[in-house]
CSV table of C-alpha atoms and ligand atoms in Angstrom, one decimal:
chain,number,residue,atom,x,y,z
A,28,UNK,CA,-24.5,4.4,-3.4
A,29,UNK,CA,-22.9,2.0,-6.2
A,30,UNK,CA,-24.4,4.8,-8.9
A,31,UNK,CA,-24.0,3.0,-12.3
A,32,UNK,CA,-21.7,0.1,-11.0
A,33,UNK,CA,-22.3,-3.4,-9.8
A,34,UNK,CA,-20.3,-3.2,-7.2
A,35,UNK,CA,-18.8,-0.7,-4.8
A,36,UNK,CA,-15.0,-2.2,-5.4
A,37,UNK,CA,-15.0,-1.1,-8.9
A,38,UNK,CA,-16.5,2.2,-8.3
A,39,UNK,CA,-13.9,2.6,-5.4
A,40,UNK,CA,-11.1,1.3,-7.5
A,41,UNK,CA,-12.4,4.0,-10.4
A,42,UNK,CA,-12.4,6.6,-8.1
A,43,UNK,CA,-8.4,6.6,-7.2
A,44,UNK,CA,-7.2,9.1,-9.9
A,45,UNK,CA,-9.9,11.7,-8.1
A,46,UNK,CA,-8.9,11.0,-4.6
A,47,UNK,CA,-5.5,11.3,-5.3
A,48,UNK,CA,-6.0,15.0,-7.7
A,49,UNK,CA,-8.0,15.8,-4.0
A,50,UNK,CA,-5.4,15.0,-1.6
A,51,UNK,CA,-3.1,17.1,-4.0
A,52,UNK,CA,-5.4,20.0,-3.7
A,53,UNK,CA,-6.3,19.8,0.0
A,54,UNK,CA,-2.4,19.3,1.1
A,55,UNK,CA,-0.4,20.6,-1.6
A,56,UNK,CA,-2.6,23.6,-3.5
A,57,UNK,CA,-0.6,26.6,-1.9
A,58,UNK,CA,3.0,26.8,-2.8
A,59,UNK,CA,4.2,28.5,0.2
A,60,UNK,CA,3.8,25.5,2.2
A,61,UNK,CA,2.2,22.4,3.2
A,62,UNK,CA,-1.3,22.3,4.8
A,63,UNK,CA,-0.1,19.9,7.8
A,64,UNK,CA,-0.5,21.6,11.2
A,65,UNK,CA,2.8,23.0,12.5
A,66,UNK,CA,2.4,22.3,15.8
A,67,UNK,CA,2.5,18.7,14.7
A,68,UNK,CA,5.7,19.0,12.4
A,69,UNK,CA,7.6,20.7,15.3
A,70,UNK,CA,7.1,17.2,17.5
A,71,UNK,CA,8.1,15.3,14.6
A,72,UNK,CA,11.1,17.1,13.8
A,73,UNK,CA,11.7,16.6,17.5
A,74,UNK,CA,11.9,12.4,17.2
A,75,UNK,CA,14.2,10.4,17.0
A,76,UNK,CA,12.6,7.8,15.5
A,77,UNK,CA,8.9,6.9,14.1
A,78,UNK,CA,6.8,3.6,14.7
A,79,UNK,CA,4.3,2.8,12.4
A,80,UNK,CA,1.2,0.7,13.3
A,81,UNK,CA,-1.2,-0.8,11.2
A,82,UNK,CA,-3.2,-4.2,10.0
A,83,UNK,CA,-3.9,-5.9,6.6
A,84,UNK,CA,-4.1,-3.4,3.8
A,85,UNK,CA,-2.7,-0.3,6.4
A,86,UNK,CA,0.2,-2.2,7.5
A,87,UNK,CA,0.6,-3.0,3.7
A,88,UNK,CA,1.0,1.2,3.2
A,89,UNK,CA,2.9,1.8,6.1
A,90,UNK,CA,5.6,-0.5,4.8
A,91,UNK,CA,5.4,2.1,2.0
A,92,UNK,CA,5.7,5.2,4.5
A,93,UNK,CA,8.9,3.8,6.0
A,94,UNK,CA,10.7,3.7,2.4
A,95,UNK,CA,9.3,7.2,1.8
A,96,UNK,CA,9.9,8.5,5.0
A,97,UNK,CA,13.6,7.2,5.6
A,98,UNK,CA,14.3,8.7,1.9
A,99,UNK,CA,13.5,12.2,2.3
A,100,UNK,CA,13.3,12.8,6.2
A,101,UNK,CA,16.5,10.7,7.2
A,102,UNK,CA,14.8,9.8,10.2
A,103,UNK,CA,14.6,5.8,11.0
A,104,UNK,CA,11.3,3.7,10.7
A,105,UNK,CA,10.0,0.7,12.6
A,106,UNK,CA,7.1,-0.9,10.9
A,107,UNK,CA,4.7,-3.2,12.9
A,108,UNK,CA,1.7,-5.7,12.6
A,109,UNK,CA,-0.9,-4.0,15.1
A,110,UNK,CA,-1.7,-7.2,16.9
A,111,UNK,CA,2.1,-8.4,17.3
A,112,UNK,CA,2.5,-4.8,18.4
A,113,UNK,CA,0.7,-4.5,21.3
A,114,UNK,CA,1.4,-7.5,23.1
A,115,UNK,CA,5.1,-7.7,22.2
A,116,UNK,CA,6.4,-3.9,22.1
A,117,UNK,CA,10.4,-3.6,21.0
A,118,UNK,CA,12.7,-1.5,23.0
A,119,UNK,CA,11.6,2.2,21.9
A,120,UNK,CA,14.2,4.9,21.1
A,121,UNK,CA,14.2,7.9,23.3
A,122,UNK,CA,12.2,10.2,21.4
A,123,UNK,CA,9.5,8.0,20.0
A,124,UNK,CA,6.6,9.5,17.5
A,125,UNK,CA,3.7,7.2,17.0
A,126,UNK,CA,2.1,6.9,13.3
A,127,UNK,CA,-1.6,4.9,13.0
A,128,UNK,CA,-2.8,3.9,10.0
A,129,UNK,CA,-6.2,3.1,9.9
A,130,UNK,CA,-8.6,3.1,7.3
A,131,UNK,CA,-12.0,2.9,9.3
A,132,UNK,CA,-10.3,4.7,12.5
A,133,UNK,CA,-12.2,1.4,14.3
A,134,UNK,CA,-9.7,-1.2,14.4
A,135,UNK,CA,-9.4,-2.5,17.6
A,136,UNK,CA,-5.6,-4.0,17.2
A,137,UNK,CA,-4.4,-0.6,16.4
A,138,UNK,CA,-6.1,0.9,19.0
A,139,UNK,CA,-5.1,-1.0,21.6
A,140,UNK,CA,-1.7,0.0,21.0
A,141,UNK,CA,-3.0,3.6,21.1
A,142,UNK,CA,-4.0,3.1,24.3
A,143,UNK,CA,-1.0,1.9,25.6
A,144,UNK,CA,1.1,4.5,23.7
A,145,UNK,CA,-0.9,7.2,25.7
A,146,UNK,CA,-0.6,6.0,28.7
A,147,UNK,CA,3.0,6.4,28.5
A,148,UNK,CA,2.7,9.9,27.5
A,149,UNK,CA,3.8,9.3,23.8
A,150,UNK,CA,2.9,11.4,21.1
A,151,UNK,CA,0.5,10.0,18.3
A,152,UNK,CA,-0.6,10.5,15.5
A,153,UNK,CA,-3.4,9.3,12.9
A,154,UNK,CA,-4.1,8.6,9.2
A,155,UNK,CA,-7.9,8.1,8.9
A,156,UNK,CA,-10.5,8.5,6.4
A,157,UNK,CA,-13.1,8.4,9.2
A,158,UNK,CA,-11.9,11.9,10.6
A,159,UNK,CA,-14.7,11.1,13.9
A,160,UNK,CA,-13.7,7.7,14.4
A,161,UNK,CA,-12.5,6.6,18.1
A,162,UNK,CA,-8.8,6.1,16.8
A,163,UNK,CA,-9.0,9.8,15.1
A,164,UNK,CA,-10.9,11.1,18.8
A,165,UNK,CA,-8.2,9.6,21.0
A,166,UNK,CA,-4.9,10.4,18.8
A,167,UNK,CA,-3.0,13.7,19.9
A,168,UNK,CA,-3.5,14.6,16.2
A,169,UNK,CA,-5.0,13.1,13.1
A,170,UNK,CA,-4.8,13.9,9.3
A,171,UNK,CA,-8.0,12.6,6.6
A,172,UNK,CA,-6.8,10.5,4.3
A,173,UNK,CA,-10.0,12.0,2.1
A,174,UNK,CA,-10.7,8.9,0.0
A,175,UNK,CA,-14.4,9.1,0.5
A,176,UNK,CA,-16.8,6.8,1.8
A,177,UNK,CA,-15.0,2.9,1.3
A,178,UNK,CA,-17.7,0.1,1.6
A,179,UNK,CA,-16.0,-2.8,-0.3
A,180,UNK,CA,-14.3,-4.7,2.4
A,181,UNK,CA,-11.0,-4.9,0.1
A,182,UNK,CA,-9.4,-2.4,1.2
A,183,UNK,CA,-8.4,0.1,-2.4
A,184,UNK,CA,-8.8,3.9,-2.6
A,185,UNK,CA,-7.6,4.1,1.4
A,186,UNK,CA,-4.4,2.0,0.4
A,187,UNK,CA,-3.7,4.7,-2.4
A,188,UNK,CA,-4.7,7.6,0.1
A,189,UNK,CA,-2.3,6.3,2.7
A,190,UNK,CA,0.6,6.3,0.6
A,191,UNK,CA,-0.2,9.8,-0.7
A,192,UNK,CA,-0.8,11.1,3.0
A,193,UNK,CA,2.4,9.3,3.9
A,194,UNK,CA,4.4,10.5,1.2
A,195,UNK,CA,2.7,14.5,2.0
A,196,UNK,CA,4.1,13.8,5.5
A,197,UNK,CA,7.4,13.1,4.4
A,198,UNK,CA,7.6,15.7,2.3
A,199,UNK,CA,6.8,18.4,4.9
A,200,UNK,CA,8.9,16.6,7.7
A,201,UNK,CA,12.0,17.0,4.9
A,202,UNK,CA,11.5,20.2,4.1
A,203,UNK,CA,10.6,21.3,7.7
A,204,UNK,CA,14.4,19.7,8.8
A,205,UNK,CA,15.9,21.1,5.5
A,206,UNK,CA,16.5,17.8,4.1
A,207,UNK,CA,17.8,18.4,0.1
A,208,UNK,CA,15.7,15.7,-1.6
A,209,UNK,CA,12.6,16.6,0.0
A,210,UNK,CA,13.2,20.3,-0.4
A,211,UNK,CA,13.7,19.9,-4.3
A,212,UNK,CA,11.1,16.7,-4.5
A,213,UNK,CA,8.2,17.5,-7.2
A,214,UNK,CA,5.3,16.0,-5.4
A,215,UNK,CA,2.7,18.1,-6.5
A,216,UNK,CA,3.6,17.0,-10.1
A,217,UNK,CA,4.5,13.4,-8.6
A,218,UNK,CA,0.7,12.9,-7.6
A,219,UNK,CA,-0.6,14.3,-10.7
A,220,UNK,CA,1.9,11.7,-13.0
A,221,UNK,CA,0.3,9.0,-10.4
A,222,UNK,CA,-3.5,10.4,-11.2
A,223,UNK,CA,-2.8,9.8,-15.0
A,224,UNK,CA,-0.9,6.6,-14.7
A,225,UNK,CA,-3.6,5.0,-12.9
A,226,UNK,CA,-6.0,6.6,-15.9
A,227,UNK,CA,-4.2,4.5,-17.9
A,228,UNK,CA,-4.4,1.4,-16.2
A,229,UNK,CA,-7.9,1.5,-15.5
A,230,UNK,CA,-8.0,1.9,-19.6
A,231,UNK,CA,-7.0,-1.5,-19.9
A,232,UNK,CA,-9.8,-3.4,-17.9
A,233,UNK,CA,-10.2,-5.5,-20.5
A,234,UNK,CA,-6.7,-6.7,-20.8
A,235,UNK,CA,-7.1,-7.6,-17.0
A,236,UNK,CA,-10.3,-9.4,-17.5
A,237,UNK,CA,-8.1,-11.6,-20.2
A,238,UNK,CA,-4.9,-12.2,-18.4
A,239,UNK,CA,-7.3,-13.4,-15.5
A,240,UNK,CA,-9.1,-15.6,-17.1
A,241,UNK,CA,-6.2,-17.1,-19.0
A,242,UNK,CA,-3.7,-17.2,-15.9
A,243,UNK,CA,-6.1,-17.8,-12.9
A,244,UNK,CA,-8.9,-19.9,-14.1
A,245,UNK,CA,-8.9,-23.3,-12.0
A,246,UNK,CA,-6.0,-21.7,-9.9
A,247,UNK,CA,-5.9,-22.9,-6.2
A,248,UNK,CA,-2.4,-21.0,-5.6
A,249,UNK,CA,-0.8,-17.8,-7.5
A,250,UNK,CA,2.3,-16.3,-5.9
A,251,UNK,CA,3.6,-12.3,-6.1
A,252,UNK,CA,6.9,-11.7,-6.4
A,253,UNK,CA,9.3,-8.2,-6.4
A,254,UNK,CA,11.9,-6.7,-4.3
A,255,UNK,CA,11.9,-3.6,-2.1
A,256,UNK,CA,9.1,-1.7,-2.9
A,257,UNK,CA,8.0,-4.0,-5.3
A,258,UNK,CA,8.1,-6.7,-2.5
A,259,UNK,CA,5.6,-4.3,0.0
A,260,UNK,CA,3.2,-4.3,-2.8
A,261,UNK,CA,3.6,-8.2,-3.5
A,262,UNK,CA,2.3,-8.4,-0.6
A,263,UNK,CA,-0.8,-5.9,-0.6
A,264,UNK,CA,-2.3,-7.8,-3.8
A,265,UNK,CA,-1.4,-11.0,-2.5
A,266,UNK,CA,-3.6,-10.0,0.3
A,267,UNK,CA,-6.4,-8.8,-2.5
A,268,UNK,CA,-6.1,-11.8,-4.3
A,269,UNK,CA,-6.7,-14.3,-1.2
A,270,UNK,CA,-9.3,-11.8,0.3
A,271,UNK,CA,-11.7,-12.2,-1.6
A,272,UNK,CA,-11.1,-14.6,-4.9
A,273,UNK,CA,-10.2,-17.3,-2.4
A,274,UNK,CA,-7.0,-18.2,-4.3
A,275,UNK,CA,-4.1,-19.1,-1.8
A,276,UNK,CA,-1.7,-16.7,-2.3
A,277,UNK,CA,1.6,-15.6,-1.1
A,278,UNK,CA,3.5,-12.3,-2.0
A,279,UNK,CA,7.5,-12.7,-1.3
A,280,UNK,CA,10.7,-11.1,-1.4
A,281,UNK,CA,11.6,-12.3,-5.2
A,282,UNK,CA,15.4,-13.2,-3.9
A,283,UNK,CA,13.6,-15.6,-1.2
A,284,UNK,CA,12.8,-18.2,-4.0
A,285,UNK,CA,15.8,-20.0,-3.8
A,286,UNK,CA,15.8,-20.2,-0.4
A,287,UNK,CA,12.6,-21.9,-0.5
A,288,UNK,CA,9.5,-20.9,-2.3
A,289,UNK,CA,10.7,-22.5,-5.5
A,290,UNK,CA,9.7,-25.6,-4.5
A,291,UNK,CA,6.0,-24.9,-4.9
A,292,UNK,CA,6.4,-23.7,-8.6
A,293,UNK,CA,5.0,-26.5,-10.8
A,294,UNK,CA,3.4,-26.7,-14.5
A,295,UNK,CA,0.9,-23.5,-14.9
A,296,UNK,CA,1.5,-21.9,-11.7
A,297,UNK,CA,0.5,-18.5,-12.0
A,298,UNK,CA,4.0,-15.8,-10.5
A,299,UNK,CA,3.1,-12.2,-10.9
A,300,UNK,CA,6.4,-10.3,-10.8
A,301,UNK,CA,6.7,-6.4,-10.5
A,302,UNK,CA,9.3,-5.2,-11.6
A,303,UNK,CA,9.9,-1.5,-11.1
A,304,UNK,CA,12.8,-1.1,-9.1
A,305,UNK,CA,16.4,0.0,-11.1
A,306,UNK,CA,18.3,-1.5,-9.1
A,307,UNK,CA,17.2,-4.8,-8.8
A,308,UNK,CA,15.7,-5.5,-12.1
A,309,UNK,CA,18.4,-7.7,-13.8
A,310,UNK,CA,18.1,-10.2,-10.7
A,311,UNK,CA,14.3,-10.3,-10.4
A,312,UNK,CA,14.3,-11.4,-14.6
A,313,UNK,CA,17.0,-14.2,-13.4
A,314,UNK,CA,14.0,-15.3,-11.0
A,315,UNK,CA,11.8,-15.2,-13.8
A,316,UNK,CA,13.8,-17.5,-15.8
A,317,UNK,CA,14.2,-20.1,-12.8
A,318,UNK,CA,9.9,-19.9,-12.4
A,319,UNK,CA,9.6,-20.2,-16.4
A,320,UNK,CA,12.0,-23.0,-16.6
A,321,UNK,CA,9.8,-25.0,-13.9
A,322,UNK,CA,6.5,-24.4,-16.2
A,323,UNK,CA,5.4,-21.4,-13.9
A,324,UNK,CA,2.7,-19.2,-15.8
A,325,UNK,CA,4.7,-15.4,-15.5
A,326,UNK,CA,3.2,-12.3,-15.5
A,327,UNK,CA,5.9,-9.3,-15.4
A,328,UNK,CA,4.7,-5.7,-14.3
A,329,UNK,CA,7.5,-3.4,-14.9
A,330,UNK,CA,8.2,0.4,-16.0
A,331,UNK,CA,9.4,2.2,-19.1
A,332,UNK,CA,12.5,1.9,-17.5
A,333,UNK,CA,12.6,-1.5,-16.2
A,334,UNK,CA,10.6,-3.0,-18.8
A,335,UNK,CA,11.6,-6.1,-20.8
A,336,UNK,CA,10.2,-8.0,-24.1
A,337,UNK,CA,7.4,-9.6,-23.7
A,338,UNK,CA,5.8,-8.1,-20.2
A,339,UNK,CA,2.4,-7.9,-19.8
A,340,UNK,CA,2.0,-4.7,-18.7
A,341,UNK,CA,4.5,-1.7,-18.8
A,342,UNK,CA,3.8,1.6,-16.9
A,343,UNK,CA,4.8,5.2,-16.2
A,344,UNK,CA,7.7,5.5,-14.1
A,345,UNK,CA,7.0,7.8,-10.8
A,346,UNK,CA,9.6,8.4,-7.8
A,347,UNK,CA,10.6,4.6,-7.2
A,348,UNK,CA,8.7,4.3,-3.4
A,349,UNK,CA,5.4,6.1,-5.4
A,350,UNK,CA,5.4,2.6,-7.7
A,351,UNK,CA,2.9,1.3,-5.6
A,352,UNK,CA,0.5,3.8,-6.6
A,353,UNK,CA,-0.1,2.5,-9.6
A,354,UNK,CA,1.3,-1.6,-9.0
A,355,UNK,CA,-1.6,-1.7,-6.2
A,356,UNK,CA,-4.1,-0.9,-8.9
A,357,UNK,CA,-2.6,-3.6,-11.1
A,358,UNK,CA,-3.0,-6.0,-7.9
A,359,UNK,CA,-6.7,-4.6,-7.4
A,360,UNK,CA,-7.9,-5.4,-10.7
A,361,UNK,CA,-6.4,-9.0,-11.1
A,362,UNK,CA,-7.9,-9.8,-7.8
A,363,UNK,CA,-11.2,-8.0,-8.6
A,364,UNK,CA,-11.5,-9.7,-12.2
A,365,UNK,CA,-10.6,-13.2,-11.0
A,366,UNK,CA,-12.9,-12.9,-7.9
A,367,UNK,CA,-15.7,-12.0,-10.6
A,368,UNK,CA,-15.2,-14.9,-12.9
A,369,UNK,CA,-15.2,-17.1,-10.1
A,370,UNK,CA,-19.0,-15.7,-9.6
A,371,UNK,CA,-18.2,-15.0,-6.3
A,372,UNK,CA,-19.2,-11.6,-4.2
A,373,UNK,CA,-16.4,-8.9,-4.7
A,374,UNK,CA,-17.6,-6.4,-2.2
A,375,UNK,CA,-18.6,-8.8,0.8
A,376,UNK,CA,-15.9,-11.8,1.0
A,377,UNK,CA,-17.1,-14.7,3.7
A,378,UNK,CA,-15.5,-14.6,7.0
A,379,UNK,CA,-14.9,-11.0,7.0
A,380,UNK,CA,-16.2,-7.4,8.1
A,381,UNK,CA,-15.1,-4.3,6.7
A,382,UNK,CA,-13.9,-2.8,10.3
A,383,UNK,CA,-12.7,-5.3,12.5
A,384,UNK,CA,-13.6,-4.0,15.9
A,385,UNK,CA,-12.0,-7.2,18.3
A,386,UNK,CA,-8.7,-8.2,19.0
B,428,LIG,O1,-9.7,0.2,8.9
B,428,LIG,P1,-8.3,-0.3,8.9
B,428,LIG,O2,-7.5,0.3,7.8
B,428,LIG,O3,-7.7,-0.2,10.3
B,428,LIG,O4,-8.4,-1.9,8.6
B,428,LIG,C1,-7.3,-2.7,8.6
B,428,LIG,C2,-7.6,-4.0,8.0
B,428,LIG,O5,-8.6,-4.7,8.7
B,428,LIG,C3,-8.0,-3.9,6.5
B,428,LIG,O6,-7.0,-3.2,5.7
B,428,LIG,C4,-8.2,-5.3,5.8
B,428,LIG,O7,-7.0,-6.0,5.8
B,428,LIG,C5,-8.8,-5.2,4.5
B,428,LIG,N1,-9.9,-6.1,4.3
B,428,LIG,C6,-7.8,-5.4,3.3
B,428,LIG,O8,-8.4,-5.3,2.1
């Protein structure tokens, strides 16, 4: 039930800071090692490469698991749209190791790839919060991403859970193949810094509620801009935004304006930029100039490291690929304010269904 909230995306959007302090708990809690079957981490160890397969807000966190996996388990990562997957499969390595993502365990795009994985005798695996879903039945193994129940069709807590499963996964894979990084990797305190940063952005609700109104009102388009890890999440709130305010947006690769995307920026435009990544900060704020010179309305997210005058909103700094932990909830609220001053229904947007059970 919704309890003492409105609606079920604010009360799943509230709830992040607790699902993430329980995946810490279930996974992490004894030191010795990590609760992940070791039956599983021997076949991974085994691969010689992972495929990731997911859609919308999944695919969105598995770009996330292929930064956090190539980091700490050296291992490559192919990323891929579920429904481009299945009908158009690349060249697989020799030792391939299947990874769903999938929220609801239902969707049918994912699973059809399932399918076909199994029948060539590939070794799966699966992220679900539905741990008796048909995608967690028919995997060789599954993990719960333990976000409790999600009824808004936006997609929030899972999207946080993912990247916390993912980045447990990693973790273990490291330290199982004696990678250093993973070995001396802090993720226990990692997740906890994450649980307190999003405290703190979820303190500020009211400074969301303003920058909507003043940025988004009588917006028809709103773009999201970053780089790397910054650029997966562009595109996760992008997808919030348009999901279920109705505003057309786009998240891109910040260094792609130039090449293109520019030409859309006119008077009041609103350009969210996060910017959280070191090593491309300086050339993100040159982007940021070029969107402010053309009247573009900018919104900069960055970190106490990255931060600049003048942005809107500055937070904690976690292991760079963890960002999106606490940039997705920035996404989630602008797209959950704007949808609400719009007077529109957050939890059930028009044309849509929470699992998507067709191809
Ligand atoms: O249940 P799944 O994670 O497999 O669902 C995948 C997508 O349908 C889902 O993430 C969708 O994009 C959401 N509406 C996004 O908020």
């Amino acid at each position: 039930t919704k309890g003492t909230y409105d609606t079920f995306m604010l009360k799943e959007i509230d709830e992040q800071p607790a699902v993430l302090r329980r995946i810490s708990q279930h996974y992490l809690a004894n030191n010795s090692s990590i609760n992940v079957p070791a039956e599983l981490l021997q076949l991974m160890a085994q691969a010689d490469r992972f495929y990731f397969v997911a859609a919308g807000t999944s695919y969105h966190a598995s770009l996330v698991g292929k930064r956090l996996f190539e980091k700490y388990t050296k291992k490559p990562v192919e990323v891929g749209v579920a429904s481009e997957f299945g009908y158009h499969w690349p060249l697989l390595s020799q030792k391939p190791f299947f990874i769903f993502l999938s929220q609801s365990g239902e969707t049918a795009d994912s699973r059809q790839v399932l399918v076909e994985a199994k029948k060539r005798g590939l070794s799966t695996l699966v992220l679900t919060n539905v741990v008796n879903s048909t995608l967690a039945r028919e995997a060789d193994f599954h993990l719960p991403l333990l976000a409790g129940p999600e009824i808004a069709v936006a997609s929030t807590k899972a999207y946080t859970a993912q990247i916390a499963v993912e980045a447990v996964l990693a973790k273990a894979l490291g330290v199982q193949l004696q990678e250093r990084l993973a070995v001396e990797w802090d993720l226990q305190q990692q997740l906890s810094l994450a649980a307190v940063g999003i405290d703190r952005v979820l303190a500020e609700k009211d400074k969301f509620a303003a920058l909507t109104k003043e940025y988004l009102t009588d917006q028809e388009h709103a773009f999201y801009l970053g780089r790397g890890i910054d650029y997966d999440v562009s595109l996760e709130a992008a997808l919030k935004l348009k999901e279920i305010s109705y505003v057309h947006t786009e998240g891109f690769a910040a260094g792609e304006l130039k090449h293109g995307t520019i030409a859309l920026i006119e008077d009041r435009v609103p350009a969210i930029f996060f910017i959280t990544e070191k090593l491309t900060a300086s050339h993100t704020r040159g982007n940021v100039q070029e969107v402010k010179a053309r009247g573009g309305n900018v919104v900069v997210v960055s970190t106490e490291e990255t931060k600049g005058s003048g942005d809107q909103f500055v937070l904690p700094t976690l292991t760079p690929e963890l960002m999106p932990l606490l940039t997705g909830v920035v996404g989630q609220l602008i797209a959950y304010f704007s949808t609400l001053q719009r007077g529109l229904n957050v939890d059930q947007p028009r044309n849509l269904a929470k699992s998507v059970t067709v191809e």
